Every structure is written in structure tokens, then in C-alpha cells.
Amino acid sequence: MSFGETPVTLVGNLTDEPELKFTESGTALAKFTIAVTPRTFDRTSNQWKDGTTAFYRCAAWRTLAEHVAESFQKGSRVVAAGRMRQHDWTNDQGEKRSMLAVEVDDIGASVRFTTVQINGKRTNAGAQSGDPWNSGGNRPEPGNEPPF
């Protein structure tokens, strides 16, 4: 992460199916929205109360985008980590516009209220041959395993 970026972690639910697109160069992009609703316990009424729901537009790129589209659907409870980014543009009427969005670096299913099954399917995206620390199936030489 670069200096000056705003890291964020979101825990919430997808508001719709992730939208998977590909750029002209073939790079995968998944766009989706995460709804986050804070809850507090009111001791006087002995009940949980929902706060104001915030909606965060998110984007995931490359292999992560494809995994998001394959793994999650509307309503999925997720934990997403990424960086807040501001996007500026000028619309057709010449008005300057801006929006904040989260560029997701990692995302997974939340298991706080449910269970999930991991199918164990792995990809070699980003794996470098000869790197004993990668998860791409290359095995290190005996006695040269990672220390954990």
C-alpha cells in the first residue's frame, strides 16, 4: 500500500450480484456494493438497534475479480480489505463530479452467522516459479520449508 492511501476493512452484505466485466485489454473487473449496518445493544430496552446503513461501491481486479464473481451473490456476508479511492470526472454537461470507492485487495466470506465450505480450488495467479513461499504447488526442497 502506498503512503497516503486510506486503508479500509468492510464487514457487510452484497446488495446485488457482482458485475464482472473485462477491459479492452482483457483485464477482469468486478464491481459490487457492500452494505454496512452498525448495530448497538440498547440496555434500556434490552434489544439490538440498527444504525444507519452505509453503501460502499467496490471494485476488484484481475483474478480476484473472477473469484468474487464465482464465489459471492446478492446477500453474501463478506469481509473486504482495500483502499479508499476518489474518482473525479466531468459529465456530459461539463459539471465536475467525484465519488469515493473501495479498491478491494482481499475479500472473503464472513463466518460469524453462517458456515462456508472452501472447495480448495487454487490458481497460480501471481505465483513465481522457484519461490518456496508461493501457494502454486511448487514444493520446496526437504529441509527448506517455510517456518510455519
Short mmCIF file of N, CA and C in Angstrom, two decimals:
data_model
loop_
_atom_site.label_atom_id
_atom_site.label_comp_id
_atom_site.label_asym_id
_atom_site.label_seq_id
_atom_site.Cartn_x
_atom_site.Cartn_y
_atom_site.Cartn_z
N MET A 1 0.85 -1.17 0.00
CA MET A 1 0.00 0.00 0.00
C MET A 1 0.90 1.24 0.00
N SER A 2 0.53 2.21 -0.76
CA SER A 2 1.32 3.43 -0.89
C SER A 2 1.07 4.38 0.27
N PHE A 3 2.03 5.25 0.50
CA PHE A 3 1.89 6.27 1.52
C PHE A 3 0.73 7.19 1.17
N GLY A 4 -0.10 7.52 2.13
CA GLY A 4 -1.19 8.46 1.90
C GLY A 4 -2.50 7.81 1.50
N GLU A 5 -2.51 6.50 1.28
CA GLU A 5 -3.77 5.83 0.94
C GLU A 5 -4.54 5.55 2.23
N THR A 6 -5.85 5.48 2.11
CA THR A 6 -6.70 5.24 3.26
C THR A 6 -7.15 3.78 3.26
N PRO A 7 -6.57 2.96 4.16
CA PRO A 7 -6.98 1.55 4.21
C PRO A 7 -8.34 1.41 4.88
N VAL A 8 -9.15 0.48 4.38
CA VAL A 8 -10.47 0.22 4.97
C VAL A 8 -10.71 -1.28 5.04
N THR A 9 -11.48 -1.67 6.05
CA THR A 9 -11.99 -3.02 6.16
C THR A 9 -13.49 -2.91 6.32
N LEU A 10 -14.23 -3.58 5.46
CA LEU A 10 -15.69 -3.54 5.48
C LEU A 10 -16.22 -4.92 5.83
N VAL A 11 -17.23 -4.95 6.70
CA VAL A 11 -17.94 -6.19 7.01
C VAL A 11 -19.41 -5.90 6.73
N GLY A 12 -19.96 -6.58 5.76
CA GLY A 12 -21.35 -6.31 5.39
C GLY A 12 -21.85 -7.29 4.36
N ASN A 13 -22.95 -6.93 3.71
CA ASN A 13 -23.60 -7.81 2.75
C ASN A 13 -23.60 -7.20 1.35
N LEU A 14 -23.43 -8.06 0.34
CA LEU A 14 -23.52 -7.59 -1.04
C LEU A 14 -24.97 -7.23 -1.34
N THR A 15 -25.17 -6.09 -1.97
CA THR A 15 -26.53 -5.63 -2.27
C THR A 15 -27.07 -6.20 -3.56
N ASP A 16 -26.21 -6.77 -4.40
CA ASP A 16 -26.62 -7.33 -5.67
C ASP A 16 -25.55 -8.31 -6.13
N GLU A 17 -25.79 -8.99 -7.24
CA GLU A 17 -24.79 -9.89 -7.81
C GLU A 17 -23.58 -9.07 -8.25
N PRO A 18 -22.36 -9.57 -8.02
CA PRO A 18 -21.19 -8.86 -8.55
C PRO A 18 -21.27 -8.77 -10.08
N GLU A 19 -20.89 -7.62 -10.62
CA GLU A 19 -20.92 -7.40 -12.06
C GLU A 19 -19.51 -7.58 -12.60
N LEU A 20 -19.31 -8.64 -13.39
CA LEU A 20 -17.99 -8.94 -13.95
C LEU A 20 -17.90 -8.41 -15.37
N LYS A 21 -16.87 -7.58 -15.61
CA LYS A 21 -16.62 -7.02 -16.94
C LYS A 21 -15.15 -7.25 -17.27
N PHE A 22 -14.83 -7.04 -18.53
CA PHE A 22 -13.43 -7.13 -18.97
C PHE A 22 -13.08 -5.87 -19.73
N THR A 23 -11.90 -5.33 -19.45
CA THR A 23 -11.44 -4.15 -20.16
C THR A 23 -11.07 -4.54 -21.58
N GLU A 24 -10.79 -3.56 -22.43
CA GLU A 24 -10.41 -3.84 -23.82
C GLU A 24 -9.15 -4.70 -23.89
N SER A 25 -8.29 -4.57 -22.89
CA SER A 25 -7.06 -5.37 -22.88
C SER A 25 -7.28 -6.75 -22.27
N GLY A 26 -8.51 -7.04 -21.81
CA GLY A 26 -8.82 -8.37 -21.27
C GLY A 26 -8.70 -8.50 -19.76
N THR A 27 -8.46 -7.40 -19.06
CA THR A 27 -8.33 -7.44 -17.61
C THR A 27 -9.72 -7.53 -16.97
N ALA A 28 -9.90 -8.48 -16.05
CA ALA A 28 -11.18 -8.67 -15.38
C ALA A 28 -11.40 -7.59 -14.33
N LEU A 29 -12.64 -7.11 -14.24
CA LEU A 29 -13.05 -6.12 -13.25
C LEU A 29 -14.41 -6.53 -12.69
N ALA A 30 -14.49 -6.68 -11.38
CA ALA A 30 -15.77 -6.96 -10.72
C ALA A 30 -16.18 -5.73 -9.94
N LYS A 31 -17.42 -5.28 -10.16
CA LYS A 31 -17.96 -4.15 -9.42
C LYS A 31 -19.11 -4.67 -8.56
N PHE A 32 -19.18 -4.20 -7.32
CA PHE A 32 -20.22 -4.63 -6.40
C PHE A 32 -20.35 -3.60 -5.29
N THR A 33 -21.45 -3.68 -4.55
CA THR A 33 -21.70 -2.77 -3.44
C THR A 33 -21.85 -3.57 -2.16
N ILE A 34 -21.20 -3.09 -1.10
CA ILE A 34 -21.32 -3.72 0.22
C ILE A 34 -22.11 -2.78 1.12
N ALA A 35 -23.18 -3.30 1.72
CA ALA A 35 -23.98 -2.54 2.68
C ALA A 35 -23.48 -2.88 4.08
N VAL A 36 -23.19 -1.83 4.85
CA VAL A 36 -22.68 -2.00 6.21
C VAL A 36 -23.64 -1.30 7.17
N THR A 37 -24.18 -2.07 8.11
CA THR A 37 -25.13 -1.52 9.09
C THR A 37 -24.59 -1.74 10.50
N PRO A 38 -24.22 -0.66 11.19
CA PRO A 38 -23.75 -0.83 12.57
C PRO A 38 -24.91 -1.21 13.49
N ARG A 39 -24.63 -2.05 14.47
CA ARG A 39 -25.65 -2.45 15.44
C ARG A 39 -25.13 -2.16 16.84
N THR A 40 -26.00 -1.66 17.69
CA THR A 40 -25.64 -1.40 19.08
C THR A 40 -26.70 -2.04 19.97
N PHE A 41 -26.28 -2.41 21.15
CA PHE A 41 -27.22 -3.00 22.10
C PHE A 41 -27.73 -1.92 23.04
N ASP A 42 -29.03 -1.75 23.08
CA ASP A 42 -29.69 -0.78 23.95
C ASP A 42 -30.05 -1.48 25.26
N ARG A 43 -29.33 -1.14 26.32
CA ARG A 43 -29.55 -1.81 27.62
C ARG A 43 -30.89 -1.46 28.25
N THR A 44 -31.43 -0.30 27.91
CA THR A 44 -32.72 0.08 28.50
C THR A 44 -33.86 -0.75 27.92
N SER A 45 -33.82 -1.03 26.61
CA SER A 45 -34.88 -1.84 26.00
C SER A 45 -34.48 -3.30 25.89
N ASN A 46 -33.20 -3.61 26.19
CA ASN A 46 -32.67 -4.96 26.13
C ASN A 46 -32.80 -5.55 24.71
N GLN A 47 -32.56 -4.67 23.69
CA GLN A 47 -32.66 -5.10 22.30
C GLN A 47 -31.52 -4.50 21.47
N TRP A 48 -31.24 -5.18 20.35
CA TRP A 48 -30.28 -4.65 19.39
C TRP A 48 -30.97 -3.62 18.51
N LYS A 49 -30.26 -2.54 18.19
CA LYS A 49 -30.81 -1.49 17.32
C LYS A 49 -29.85 -1.27 16.15
N ASP A 50 -30.44 -1.18 14.96
CA ASP A 50 -29.65 -0.93 13.76
C ASP A 50 -29.39 0.56 13.60
N GLY A 51 -28.15 0.89 13.20
CA GLY A 51 -27.81 2.26 12.88
C GLY A 51 -28.13 2.54 11.42
N THR A 52 -27.59 3.62 10.90
CA THR A 52 -27.81 3.99 9.50
C THR A 52 -26.92 3.15 8.60
N THR A 53 -27.52 2.54 7.59
CA THR A 53 -26.77 1.71 6.65
C THR A 53 -25.97 2.58 5.69
N ALA A 54 -24.69 2.22 5.51
CA ALA A 54 -23.83 2.89 4.54
C ALA A 54 -23.57 1.92 3.39
N PHE A 55 -23.54 2.45 2.18
CA PHE A 55 -23.34 1.64 0.98
C PHE A 55 -21.99 2.02 0.36
N TYR A 56 -21.12 1.03 0.17
CA TYR A 56 -19.78 1.28 -0.37
C TYR A 56 -19.65 0.60 -1.73
N ARG A 57 -19.37 1.41 -2.76
CA ARG A 57 -19.08 0.87 -4.08
C ARG A 57 -17.68 0.29 -4.04
N CYS A 58 -17.52 -0.90 -4.59
CA CYS A 58 -16.24 -1.61 -4.55
C CYS A 58 -15.86 -2.11 -5.93
N ALA A 59 -14.55 -2.26 -6.13
CA ALA A 59 -14.03 -2.82 -7.37
C ALA A 59 -12.91 -3.78 -7.03
N ALA A 60 -12.89 -4.91 -7.72
CA ALA A 60 -11.80 -5.89 -7.59
C ALA A 60 -11.29 -6.16 -9.00
N TRP A 61 -9.99 -6.37 -9.12
CA TRP A 61 -9.37 -6.51 -10.43
C TRP A 61 -8.74 -7.89 -10.60
N ARG A 62 -8.56 -8.27 -11.84
CA ARG A 62 -7.84 -9.45 -12.30
C ARG A 62 -8.43 -10.75 -11.74
N THR A 63 -7.59 -11.64 -11.25
CA THR A 63 -8.07 -12.93 -10.76
C THR A 63 -9.03 -12.77 -9.59
N LEU A 64 -8.76 -11.80 -8.72
CA LEU A 64 -9.66 -11.56 -7.60
C LEU A 64 -11.07 -11.23 -8.10
N ALA A 65 -11.17 -10.47 -9.17
CA ALA A 65 -12.48 -10.13 -9.75
C ALA A 65 -13.23 -11.38 -10.18
N GLU A 66 -12.53 -12.29 -10.84
CA GLU A 66 -13.17 -13.52 -11.29
C GLU A 66 -13.59 -14.38 -10.10
N HIS A 67 -12.76 -14.43 -9.07
CA HIS A 67 -13.11 -15.20 -7.87
C HIS A 67 -14.32 -14.60 -7.16
N VAL A 68 -14.40 -13.28 -7.11
CA VAL A 68 -15.56 -12.62 -6.48
C VAL A 68 -16.83 -13.00 -7.23
N ALA A 69 -16.79 -12.92 -8.56
CA ALA A 69 -17.97 -13.21 -9.36
C ALA A 69 -18.40 -14.67 -9.22
N GLU A 70 -17.45 -15.58 -9.07
CA GLU A 70 -17.76 -17.01 -8.93
C GLU A 70 -18.20 -17.38 -7.52
N SER A 71 -17.73 -16.63 -6.52
CA SER A 71 -17.91 -17.04 -5.13
C SER A 71 -19.07 -16.40 -4.39
N PHE A 72 -19.45 -15.18 -4.77
CA PHE A 72 -20.44 -14.44 -3.99
C PHE A 72 -21.66 -14.08 -4.81
N GLN A 73 -22.77 -13.91 -4.12
CA GLN A 73 -24.01 -13.48 -4.76
C GLN A 73 -24.70 -12.47 -3.85
N LYS A 74 -25.80 -11.95 -4.33
CA LYS A 74 -26.57 -10.97 -3.56
C LYS A 74 -26.85 -11.54 -2.17
N GLY A 75 -26.59 -10.73 -1.14
CA GLY A 75 -26.83 -11.15 0.23
C GLY A 75 -25.66 -11.79 0.92
N SER A 76 -24.61 -12.16 0.17
CA SER A 76 -23.44 -12.78 0.80
C SER A 76 -22.83 -11.83 1.83
N ARG A 77 -22.54 -12.37 3.02
CA ARG A 77 -21.88 -11.57 4.06
C ARG A 77 -20.38 -11.73 3.85
N VAL A 78 -19.69 -10.60 3.70
CA VAL A 78 -18.27 -10.63 3.36
C VAL A 78 -17.46 -9.73 4.29
N VAL A 79 -16.17 -10.01 4.32
CA VAL A 79 -15.17 -9.14 4.95
C VAL A 79 -14.22 -8.74 3.84
N ALA A 80 -14.15 -7.45 3.55
CA ALA A 80 -13.32 -6.96 2.45
C ALA A 80 -12.30 -5.97 2.98
N ALA A 81 -11.06 -6.11 2.51
CA ALA A 81 -9.99 -5.17 2.86
C ALA A 81 -9.50 -4.51 1.59
N GLY A 82 -9.29 -3.21 1.67
CA GLY A 82 -8.81 -2.50 0.49
C GLY A 82 -8.44 -1.07 0.81
N ARG A 83 -8.53 -0.22 -0.22
CA ARG A 83 -8.14 1.18 -0.11
C ARG A 83 -9.24 2.07 -0.63
N MET A 84 -9.50 3.13 0.08
CA MET A 84 -10.49 4.12 -0.37
C MET A 84 -9.84 4.96 -1.46
N ARG A 85 -10.54 5.10 -2.58
CA ARG A 85 -10.04 5.88 -3.71
C ARG A 85 -11.08 6.89 -4.13
N GLN A 86 -10.63 8.08 -4.54
CA GLN A 86 -11.53 9.10 -5.07
C GLN A 86 -11.38 9.13 -6.58
N HIS A 87 -12.52 9.15 -7.26
CA HIS A 87 -12.54 9.21 -8.72
C HIS A 87 -13.20 10.53 -9.13
N ASP A 88 -12.53 11.28 -9.98
CA ASP A 88 -13.03 12.57 -10.46
C ASP A 88 -13.26 12.49 -11.97
N TRP A 89 -14.33 13.13 -12.44
CA TRP A 89 -14.62 13.19 -13.87
C TRP A 89 -15.52 14.38 -14.15
N THR A 90 -15.68 14.69 -15.42
CA THR A 90 -16.58 15.74 -15.87
C THR A 90 -17.68 15.07 -16.68
N ASN A 91 -18.94 15.36 -16.33
CA ASN A 91 -20.06 14.73 -17.04
C ASN A 91 -20.32 15.42 -18.38
N ASP A 92 -21.32 14.94 -19.11
CA ASP A 92 -21.63 15.48 -20.45
C ASP A 92 -22.05 16.94 -20.41
N GLN A 93 -22.56 17.41 -19.27
CA GLN A 93 -22.99 18.80 -19.14
C GLN A 93 -21.84 19.71 -18.68
N GLY A 94 -20.62 19.15 -18.55
CA GLY A 94 -19.46 19.93 -18.15
C GLY A 94 -19.32 20.11 -16.65
N GLU A 95 -20.14 19.42 -15.87
CA GLU A 95 -20.07 19.52 -14.40
C GLU A 95 -19.03 18.56 -13.85
N LYS A 96 -18.23 19.06 -12.90
CA LYS A 96 -17.23 18.21 -12.27
C LYS A 96 -17.91 17.33 -11.24
N ARG A 97 -17.58 16.06 -11.25
CA ARG A 97 -18.14 15.08 -10.34
C ARG A 97 -17.01 14.30 -9.67
N SER A 98 -17.31 13.75 -8.51
CA SER A 98 -16.36 12.87 -7.84
C SER A 98 -17.13 11.85 -7.01
N MET A 99 -16.48 10.73 -6.76
CA MET A 99 -17.08 9.70 -5.91
C MET A 99 -15.97 8.95 -5.20
N LEU A 100 -16.31 8.38 -4.07
CA LEU A 100 -15.39 7.52 -3.34
C LEU A 100 -15.76 6.08 -3.61
N ALA A 101 -14.76 5.22 -3.77
CA ALA A 101 -14.98 3.79 -3.97
C ALA A 101 -13.84 3.04 -3.29
N VAL A 102 -14.09 1.79 -2.99
CA VAL A 102 -13.07 0.95 -2.35
C VAL A 102 -12.46 0.04 -3.41
N GLU A 103 -11.15 0.10 -3.56
CA GLU A 103 -10.44 -0.83 -4.41
C GLU A 103 -10.04 -2.01 -3.52
N VAL A 104 -10.70 -3.14 -3.72
CA VAL A 104 -10.57 -4.29 -2.83
C VAL A 104 -9.28 -5.06 -3.15
N ASP A 105 -8.49 -5.32 -2.10
CA ASP A 105 -7.27 -6.10 -2.24
C ASP A 105 -7.50 -7.57 -1.86
N ASP A 106 -8.46 -7.80 -0.94
CA ASP A 106 -8.76 -9.15 -0.49
C ASP A 106 -10.18 -9.18 0.03
N ILE A 107 -10.85 -10.32 -0.13
CA ILE A 107 -12.23 -10.45 0.30
C ILE A 107 -12.51 -11.91 0.62
N GLY A 108 -13.33 -12.12 1.63
CA GLY A 108 -13.70 -13.49 1.99
C GLY A 108 -15.08 -13.50 2.63
N ALA A 109 -15.60 -14.70 2.78
CA ALA A 109 -16.90 -14.86 3.40
C ALA A 109 -16.79 -14.69 4.91
N SER A 110 -17.76 -14.01 5.51
CA SER A 110 -17.82 -13.88 6.96
C SER A 110 -18.49 -15.14 7.51
N VAL A 111 -17.90 -15.73 8.54
CA VAL A 111 -18.48 -16.93 9.14
C VAL A 111 -19.06 -16.64 10.52
N ARG A 112 -19.36 -15.40 10.80
CA ARG A 112 -19.92 -15.04 12.09
C ARG A 112 -21.33 -15.61 12.29
N PHE A 113 -22.15 -15.59 11.24
CA PHE A 113 -23.53 -16.02 11.36
C PHE A 113 -23.86 -17.27 10.54
N THR A 114 -22.87 -17.82 9.84
CA THR A 114 -23.11 -18.98 8.99
C THR A 114 -21.81 -19.74 8.82
N THR A 115 -21.89 -20.88 8.16
CA THR A 115 -20.68 -21.63 7.83
C THR A 115 -20.50 -21.60 6.32
N VAL A 116 -19.28 -21.81 5.89
CA VAL A 116 -18.98 -21.89 4.46
C VAL A 116 -18.08 -23.09 4.22
N GLN A 117 -18.07 -23.57 2.99
CA GLN A 117 -17.16 -24.64 2.61
C GLN A 117 -16.20 -24.10 1.56
N ILE A 118 -14.93 -24.35 1.77
CA ILE A 118 -13.91 -23.95 0.82
C ILE A 118 -13.66 -25.16 -0.08
N ASN A 119 -13.74 -24.96 -1.39
CA ASN A 119 -13.58 -26.11 -2.28
C ASN A 119 -12.12 -26.46 -2.54
N GLY A 120 -11.20 -25.64 -2.08
CA GLY A 120 -9.78 -25.96 -2.21
C GLY A 120 -9.21 -25.71 -3.59
N LYS A 121 -10.00 -25.22 -4.53
CA LYS A 121 -9.50 -24.92 -5.87
C LYS A 121 -8.53 -23.75 -5.77
N ARG A 122 -7.34 -23.95 -6.27
CA ARG A 122 -6.32 -22.89 -6.24
C ARG A 122 -5.92 -22.53 -7.65
N THR A 123 -5.50 -21.29 -7.79
CA THR A 123 -4.96 -20.86 -9.07
C THR A 123 -3.52 -20.46 -8.86
N ASN A 124 -2.78 -20.38 -9.92
CA ASN A 124 -1.38 -19.97 -9.82
C ASN A 124 -1.20 -18.51 -10.18
N ALA A 125 -2.24 -17.72 -10.05
CA ALA A 125 -2.16 -16.30 -10.38
C ALA A 125 -1.09 -15.64 -9.53
N GLY A 126 -0.13 -15.05 -10.17
CA GLY A 126 0.91 -14.32 -9.46
C GLY A 126 2.00 -15.20 -8.88
N ALA A 127 1.88 -16.53 -8.99
CA ALA A 127 2.90 -17.41 -8.43
C ALA A 127 4.16 -17.33 -9.28
N GLN A 128 5.29 -17.32 -8.63
CA GLN A 128 6.56 -17.27 -9.33
C GLN A 128 7.26 -18.60 -9.13
N SER A 129 7.71 -19.19 -10.22
CA SER A 129 8.40 -20.47 -10.09
C SER A 129 9.69 -20.28 -9.31
N GLY A 130 10.02 -21.29 -8.51
CA GLY A 130 11.22 -21.23 -7.70
C GLY A 130 11.01 -20.52 -6.37
N ASP A 131 9.84 -20.00 -6.11
CA ASP A 131 9.54 -19.32 -4.84
C ASP A 131 8.90 -20.32 -3.89
N PRO A 132 9.60 -20.78 -2.84
CA PRO A 132 9.03 -21.79 -1.95
C PRO A 132 7.88 -21.26 -1.10
N TRP A 133 7.65 -19.96 -1.09
CA TRP A 133 6.60 -19.38 -0.26
C TRP A 133 5.28 -19.27 -0.99
N ASN A 134 5.27 -19.50 -2.30
CA ASN A 134 4.02 -19.34 -3.04
C ASN A 134 3.09 -20.51 -2.76
N SER A 135 1.82 -20.35 -3.16
CA SER A 135 0.84 -21.41 -2.95
C SER A 135 0.54 -22.11 -4.25
N GLY A 136 1.45 -22.05 -5.19
CA GLY A 136 1.18 -22.56 -6.52
C GLY A 136 1.54 -24.01 -6.75
N GLY A 137 1.78 -24.80 -5.74
CA GLY A 137 2.01 -26.21 -5.94
C GLY A 137 3.48 -26.58 -6.03
N ASN A 138 4.39 -25.65 -6.23
CA ASN A 138 5.81 -25.97 -6.21
C ASN A 138 6.20 -26.28 -4.79
N ARG A 139 6.85 -27.39 -4.59
CA ARG A 139 7.25 -27.78 -3.24
C ARG A 139 8.70 -27.39 -3.00
N PRO A 140 9.02 -26.84 -1.82
CA PRO A 140 10.42 -26.53 -1.52
C PRO A 140 11.21 -27.82 -1.30
N GLU A 141 12.51 -27.72 -1.41
CA GLU A 141 13.37 -28.87 -1.17
C GLU A 141 13.23 -29.29 0.29
N PRO A 142 13.36 -30.58 0.61
CA PRO A 142 13.27 -31.03 2.00
C PRO A 142 14.26 -30.28 2.88
N GLY A 143 13.81 -29.86 4.05
CA GLY A 143 14.65 -29.09 4.97
C GLY A 143 14.64 -27.60 4.70
N ASN A 144 13.97 -27.16 3.63
CA ASN A 144 13.93 -25.76 3.26
C ASN A 144 12.49 -25.24 3.25
N GLU A 145 11.63 -25.85 4.11
CA GLU A 145 10.23 -25.45 4.17
C GLU A 145 10.09 -24.13 4.90
N PRO A 146 9.01 -23.39 4.63
CA PRO A 146 8.73 -22.18 5.39
C PRO A 146 8.59 -22.52 6.88
N PRO A 147 8.91 -21.60 7.78
CA PRO A 147 8.96 -21.90 9.22
C PRO A 147 7.61 -21.95 9.92
N PHE A 148 6.51 -22.03 9.22
CA PHE A 148 5.21 -22.11 9.89
C PHE A 148 4.33 -23.11 9.19
#
